[in-house]
Structures are given as structure tokens and as C-alpha cells.
Short mmCIF file of C-alpha atoms in Angstrom, two decimals:
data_model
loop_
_atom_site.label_atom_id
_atom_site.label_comp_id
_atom_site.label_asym_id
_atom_site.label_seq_id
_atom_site.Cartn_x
_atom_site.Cartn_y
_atom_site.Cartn_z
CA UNK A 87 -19.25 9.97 9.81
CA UNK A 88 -19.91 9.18 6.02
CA UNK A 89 -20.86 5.08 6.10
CA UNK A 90 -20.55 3.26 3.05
CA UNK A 91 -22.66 -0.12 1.80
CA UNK A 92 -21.59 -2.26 -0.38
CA UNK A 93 -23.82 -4.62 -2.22
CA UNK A 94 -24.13 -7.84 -2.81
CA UNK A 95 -22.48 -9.30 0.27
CA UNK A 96 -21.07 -11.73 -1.72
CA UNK A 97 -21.25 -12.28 -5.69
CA UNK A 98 -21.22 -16.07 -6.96
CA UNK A 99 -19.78 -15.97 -11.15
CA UNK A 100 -17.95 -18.13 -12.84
CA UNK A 101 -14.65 -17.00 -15.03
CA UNK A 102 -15.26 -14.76 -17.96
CA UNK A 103 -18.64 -13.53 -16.98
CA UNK A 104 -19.74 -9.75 -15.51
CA UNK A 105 -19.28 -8.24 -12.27
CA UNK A 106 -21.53 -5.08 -10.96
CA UNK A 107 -19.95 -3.92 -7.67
CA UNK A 108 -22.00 -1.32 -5.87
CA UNK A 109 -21.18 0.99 -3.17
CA UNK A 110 -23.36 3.79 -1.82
CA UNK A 111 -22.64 6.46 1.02
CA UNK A 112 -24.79 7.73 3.65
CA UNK A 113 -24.22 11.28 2.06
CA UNK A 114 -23.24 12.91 -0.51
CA UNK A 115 -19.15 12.62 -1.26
CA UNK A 116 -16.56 14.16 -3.70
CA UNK A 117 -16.25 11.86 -5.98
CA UNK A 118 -12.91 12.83 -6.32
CA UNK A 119 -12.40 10.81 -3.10
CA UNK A 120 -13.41 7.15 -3.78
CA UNK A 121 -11.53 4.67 -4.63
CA UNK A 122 -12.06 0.93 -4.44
CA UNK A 123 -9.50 -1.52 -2.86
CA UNK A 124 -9.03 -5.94 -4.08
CA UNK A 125 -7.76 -8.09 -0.98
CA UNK A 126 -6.57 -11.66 -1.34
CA UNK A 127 -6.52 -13.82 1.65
CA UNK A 128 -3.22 -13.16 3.51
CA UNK A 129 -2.57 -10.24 1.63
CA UNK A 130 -2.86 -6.46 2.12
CA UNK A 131 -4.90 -4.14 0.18
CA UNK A 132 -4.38 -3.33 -3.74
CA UNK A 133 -5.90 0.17 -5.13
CA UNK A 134 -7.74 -0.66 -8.31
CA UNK A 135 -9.15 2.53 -8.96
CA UNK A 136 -9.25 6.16 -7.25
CA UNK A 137 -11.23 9.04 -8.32
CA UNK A 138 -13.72 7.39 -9.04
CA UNK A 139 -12.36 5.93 -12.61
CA UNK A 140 -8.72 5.96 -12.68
CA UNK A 141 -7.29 2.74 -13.00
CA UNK A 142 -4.15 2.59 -10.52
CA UNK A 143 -0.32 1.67 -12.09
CA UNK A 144 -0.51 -1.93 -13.30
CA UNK A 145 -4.39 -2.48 -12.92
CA UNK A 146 -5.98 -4.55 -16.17
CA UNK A 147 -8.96 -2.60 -18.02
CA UNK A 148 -10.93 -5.11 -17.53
CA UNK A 149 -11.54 -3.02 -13.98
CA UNK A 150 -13.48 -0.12 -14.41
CA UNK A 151 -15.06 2.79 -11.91
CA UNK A 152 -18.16 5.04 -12.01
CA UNK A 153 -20.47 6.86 -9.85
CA UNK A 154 -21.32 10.18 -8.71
CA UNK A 155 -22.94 11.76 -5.24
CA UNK A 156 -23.74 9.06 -3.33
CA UNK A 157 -23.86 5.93 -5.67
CA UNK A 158 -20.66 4.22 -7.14
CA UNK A 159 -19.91 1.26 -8.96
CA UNK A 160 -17.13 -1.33 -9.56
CA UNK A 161 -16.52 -2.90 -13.23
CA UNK A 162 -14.77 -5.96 -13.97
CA UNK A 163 -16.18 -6.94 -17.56
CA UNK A 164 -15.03 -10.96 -17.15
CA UNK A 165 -13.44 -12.26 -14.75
CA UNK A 166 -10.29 -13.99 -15.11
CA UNK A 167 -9.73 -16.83 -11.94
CA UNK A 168 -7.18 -13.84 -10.15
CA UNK A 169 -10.06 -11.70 -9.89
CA UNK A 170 -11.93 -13.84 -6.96
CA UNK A 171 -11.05 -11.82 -4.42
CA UNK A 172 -12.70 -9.12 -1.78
CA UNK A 173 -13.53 -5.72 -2.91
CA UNK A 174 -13.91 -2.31 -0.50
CA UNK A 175 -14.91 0.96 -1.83
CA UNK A 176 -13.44 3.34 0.28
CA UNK A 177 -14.32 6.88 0.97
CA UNK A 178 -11.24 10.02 1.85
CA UNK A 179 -13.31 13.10 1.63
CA UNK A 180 -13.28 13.92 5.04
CA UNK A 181 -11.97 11.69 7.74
CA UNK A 182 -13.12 10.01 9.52
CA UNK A 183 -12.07 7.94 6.38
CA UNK A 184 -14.36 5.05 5.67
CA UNK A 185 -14.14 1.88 4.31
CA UNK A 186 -17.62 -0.45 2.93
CA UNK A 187 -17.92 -3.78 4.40
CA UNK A 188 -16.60 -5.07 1.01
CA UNK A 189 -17.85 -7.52 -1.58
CA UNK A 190 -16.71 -10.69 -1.77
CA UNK A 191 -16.23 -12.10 -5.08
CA UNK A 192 -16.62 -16.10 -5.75
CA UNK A 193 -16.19 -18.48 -8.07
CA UNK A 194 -19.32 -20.32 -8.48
CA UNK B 123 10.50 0.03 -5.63
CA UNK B 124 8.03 1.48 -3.07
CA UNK B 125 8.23 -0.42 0.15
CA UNK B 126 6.30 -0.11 3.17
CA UNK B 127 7.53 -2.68 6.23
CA UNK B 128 5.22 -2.81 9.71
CA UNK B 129 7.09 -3.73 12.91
CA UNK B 130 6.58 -3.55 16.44
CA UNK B 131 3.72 -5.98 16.63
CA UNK B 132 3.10 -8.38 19.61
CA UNK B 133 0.79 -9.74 22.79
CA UNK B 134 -0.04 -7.16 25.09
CA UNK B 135 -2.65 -6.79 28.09
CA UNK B 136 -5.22 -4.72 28.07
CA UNK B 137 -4.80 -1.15 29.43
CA UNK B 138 -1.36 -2.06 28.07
CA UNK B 139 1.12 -0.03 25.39
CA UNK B 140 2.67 -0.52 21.93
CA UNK B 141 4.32 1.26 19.38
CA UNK B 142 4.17 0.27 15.93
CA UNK B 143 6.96 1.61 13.10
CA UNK B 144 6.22 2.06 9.73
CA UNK B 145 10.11 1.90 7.79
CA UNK B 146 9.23 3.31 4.25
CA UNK B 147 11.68 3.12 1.39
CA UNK B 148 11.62 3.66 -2.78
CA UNK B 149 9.91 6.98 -3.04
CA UNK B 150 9.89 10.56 -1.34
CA UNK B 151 8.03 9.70 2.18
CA UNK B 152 8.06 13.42 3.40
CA UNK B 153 5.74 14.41 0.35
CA UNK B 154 3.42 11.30 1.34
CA UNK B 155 0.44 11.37 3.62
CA UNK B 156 0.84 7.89 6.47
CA UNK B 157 -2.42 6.01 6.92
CA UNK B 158 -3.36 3.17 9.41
CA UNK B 159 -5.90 0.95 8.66
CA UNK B 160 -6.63 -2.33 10.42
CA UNK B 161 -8.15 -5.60 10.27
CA UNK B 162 -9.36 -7.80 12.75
CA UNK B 163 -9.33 -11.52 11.68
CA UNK B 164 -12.09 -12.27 9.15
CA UNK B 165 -13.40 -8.60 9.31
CA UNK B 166 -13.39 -5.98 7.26
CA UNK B 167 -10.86 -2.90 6.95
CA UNK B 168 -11.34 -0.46 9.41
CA UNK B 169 -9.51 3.11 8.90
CA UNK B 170 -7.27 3.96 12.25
CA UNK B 171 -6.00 7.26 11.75
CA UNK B 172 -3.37 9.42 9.22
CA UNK B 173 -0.59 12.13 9.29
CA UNK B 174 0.02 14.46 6.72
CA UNK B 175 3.15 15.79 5.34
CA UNK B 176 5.38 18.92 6.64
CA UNK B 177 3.39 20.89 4.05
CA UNK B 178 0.23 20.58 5.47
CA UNK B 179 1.51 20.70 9.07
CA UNK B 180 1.60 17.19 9.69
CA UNK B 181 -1.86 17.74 10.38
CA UNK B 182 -3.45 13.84 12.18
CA UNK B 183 -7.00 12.81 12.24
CA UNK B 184 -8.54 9.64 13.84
CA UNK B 185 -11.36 7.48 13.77
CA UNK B 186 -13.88 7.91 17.06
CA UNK B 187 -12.68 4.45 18.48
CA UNK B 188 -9.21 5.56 18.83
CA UNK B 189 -9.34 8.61 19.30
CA UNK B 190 -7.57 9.99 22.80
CA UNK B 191 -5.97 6.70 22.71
CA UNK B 192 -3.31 6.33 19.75
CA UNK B 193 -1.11 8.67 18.47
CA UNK B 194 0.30 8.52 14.91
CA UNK B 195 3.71 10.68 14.70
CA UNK B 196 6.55 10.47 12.10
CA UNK B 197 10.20 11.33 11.88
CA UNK B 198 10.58 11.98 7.88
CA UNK B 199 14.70 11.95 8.49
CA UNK B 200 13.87 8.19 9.21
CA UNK B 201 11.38 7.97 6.70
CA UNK B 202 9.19 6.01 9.38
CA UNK B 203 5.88 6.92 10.80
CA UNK B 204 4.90 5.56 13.95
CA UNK B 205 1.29 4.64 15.74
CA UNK B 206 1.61 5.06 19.88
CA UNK B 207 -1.12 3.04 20.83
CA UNK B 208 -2.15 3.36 24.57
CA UNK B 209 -5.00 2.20 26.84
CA UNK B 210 -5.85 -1.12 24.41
CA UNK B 211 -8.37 -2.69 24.31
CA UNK B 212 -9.39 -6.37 23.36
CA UNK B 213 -11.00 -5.18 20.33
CA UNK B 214 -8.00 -3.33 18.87
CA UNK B 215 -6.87 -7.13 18.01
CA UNK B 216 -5.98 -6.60 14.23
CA UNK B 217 -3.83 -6.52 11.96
CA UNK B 218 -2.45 -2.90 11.46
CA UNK B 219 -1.38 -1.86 7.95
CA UNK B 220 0.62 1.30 7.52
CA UNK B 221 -0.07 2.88 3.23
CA UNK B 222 0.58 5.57 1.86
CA UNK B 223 -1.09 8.56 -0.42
CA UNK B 224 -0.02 10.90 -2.69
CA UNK B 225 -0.99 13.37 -4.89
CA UNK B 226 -0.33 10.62 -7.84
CA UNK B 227 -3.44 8.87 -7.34
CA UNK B 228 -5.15 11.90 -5.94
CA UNK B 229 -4.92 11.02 -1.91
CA UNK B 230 -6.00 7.20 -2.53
CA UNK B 231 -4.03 4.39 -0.72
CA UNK B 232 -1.27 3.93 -3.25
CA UNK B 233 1.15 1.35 -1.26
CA UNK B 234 0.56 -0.69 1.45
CA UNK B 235 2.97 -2.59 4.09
CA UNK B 236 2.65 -5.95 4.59
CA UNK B 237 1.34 -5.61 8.00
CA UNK B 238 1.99 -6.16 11.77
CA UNK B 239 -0.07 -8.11 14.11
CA UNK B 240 -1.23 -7.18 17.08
CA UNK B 241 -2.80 -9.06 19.70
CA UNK B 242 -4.27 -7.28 23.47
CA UNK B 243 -5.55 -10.53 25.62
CA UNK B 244 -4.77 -11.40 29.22
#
């Protein structure tokens, strides 16, 4: 089973500033197959991007994807107050399908 | 408009049964993949299992904690997928989501239902 980290924990910015979202498998996958995931609270799953840098229908540019092997990241160049949310990376190369432990993202 | 809508959700004992539906509407569901992926309250997401389209044999694959316990099927003249879940166990308290994946966003979880909660406690 391919297990995913995702680093920080939790990430403390205030509107308009940077956010670096990593997330880093346990071996090497497709990168082809990763795609991240935002979650609000009482709300299912959005994709944000797949592939690793294909925004999904309807997702800002601000959001933004990269990564090869066994290291990805997540993008969002400044924050707008909807963005505060929990991030997953999420890995579909070969199942068992993973999911990170997600980010959460705060406002500080 | 894509729409996926969980039911079947409930309190159930353990070594108890349920079967959750998955009613999809808005786009072609026998050309879609069917994932479940769950969440336990204030946890993370936690992949369950998926079924592939009539093209690729409706081929199923499931994560080692479920596995020889639930059972996702689907009846594409419904267009509804299904998750038998047998033998449960306190920790399968979660909420199950049912999404979907298609070539569109190369296999990633395009839609998601809104979810069905489902409790196993005596």
C-alpha cells in the first residue's frame, strides 16, 4: 500500500498571503494519478486539481499543482477567506487508493 | 447537473448489515468508475473500495480493512451503485461518500454525493 504524508499538519496565514502544500508517497507513483481534494466542514470533497496540474471545472488559478515521483505540491498563490479549508492529496495509481492525512489550512 | 445522492444510512449493531445506494443522475453513469470513501467524525478520508464500468468488467477493488466484508455492486439500468456492507464493525462509524471518475479528469474524483451516515454501536 502506497501511504501518503502531507505536511504541515496545519498551516496558520492570513488572507492574501502564500500557501506551500506538500505531499509525499512512500513510493514512487504515476503522476498521472494524484490529485488533491479541499473539504469544508460539513461538506464533501471538491477536486482542485488531478494529474498532477490540471485545475478541475470551476477551480480559480490561484490553485496550482506540481510534483513528480514521490514529491508533490499544492499552490494557492493568496489566499482569499474561502480558501481556509482542509486539503488531501490523494493517490489512484493502484488501489488500494490512498488518501494523505490532509492539511489543514487556517486563518491566523 | 451531475448529482450524486447517498441513502441507506442508519444505527446498526455490530456483526450487523447495511446496504448503502448511490442514485446518480446528470451525466452517463455506465461510462463512470463508483468510488467509496469514508470519514469518521473529525478524521481524515479513508478510501473504501470502487467498481469500474461494463468496459472494464466492472472490475472492484478494496481497501485491506474491508475487504471480505463489503461488497460494492451496481445496476447501471438504475444508474445506482450500491456498497453491501456485512460483519461491521464499531470502527466502520463514518460517513460514506459515494464519487465518481471519469476519463475527463483522468480517473480523479470528479463528483461527490453528499453523503450517508452510518453509525454500528450496541
Amino acid at each position: 500500500e502506497i501511504v501518503l504524508t502531507q505536511s504541515p499538519d496545519t498551516l496558520s496565514l492570513s488572507p492574501g498571503e502564500r500557501a506551500t502544500l506538500s505531499c509525499r508517497a512512500s513510493q514512487r507513483i504515476s503522476s498521472s494519478y494524484l490529485a488533491w481534494y479541499q473539504q469544508k466542514p460539513g461538506q464533501a470533497p471538491r477536486l482542485l486539481i488531478y494529474g498532477p496540474s490540471s485545475r478541475a471545472t470551476g477551480i480559480p488559478d490561484r490553485f496550482s499543482g506540481s510534483g513528480s515521483g514521490t514529491d508533490f505540491t499544492l499552490t494557492i498563490t493568496r489566499l482569499e477567506t474561502e480558501d481556509f479549508a482542509v486539503y488531501y492529496c490523494q493517490q489512484y495509481d493502484s488501489p488500494p487508493f490512498t488518501f494523505g492525512p490532509g492539511t489543514k489550512v487556517d486563518i491566523k | 447537473e451531475v448529482q450524486l445522492v447517498e441513502s441507506g444510512g442508519g444505527l446498526v449493531q455490530p456483526g450487523g448489515s447495511l446496504k448503502l445506494s448511490c442514485a446518480a443522475s446528470g451525466f452517463t453513469f455506465s461510462g463512470s468508475a463508483i468510488h467509496w470513501v469514508r470519514q469518521a467524525s473529525g478524521k481524515g478520508l479513508e478510501w473504501v473500495g470502487r467498481i469500474k464500468s461494463k468496459g472494464d468488467n466492472y472490475a472492484t477493488a478494496y481497501a485491506a480493512s474491508v475487504k471480505g466484508r463489503f461488497t460494492i455492486s451496481r445496476a447501471d439500468s438504475n444508474n445506482t451503485a450500491y456498497l453491501q456492507m456485512n460483519s461491521l464493525k464499531t470502527e466502520d462509524t463514518a460517513m460514506y461518500y459515494c464519487s465518481r471518475s471519469t476519463m475527463a479528469t483522468n480517473w480523479a474524483y470528479g463528483s461527490w454525493g453528499q453523503g450517508t451516515l452510518v453509525t454500528v454501536s450496541s
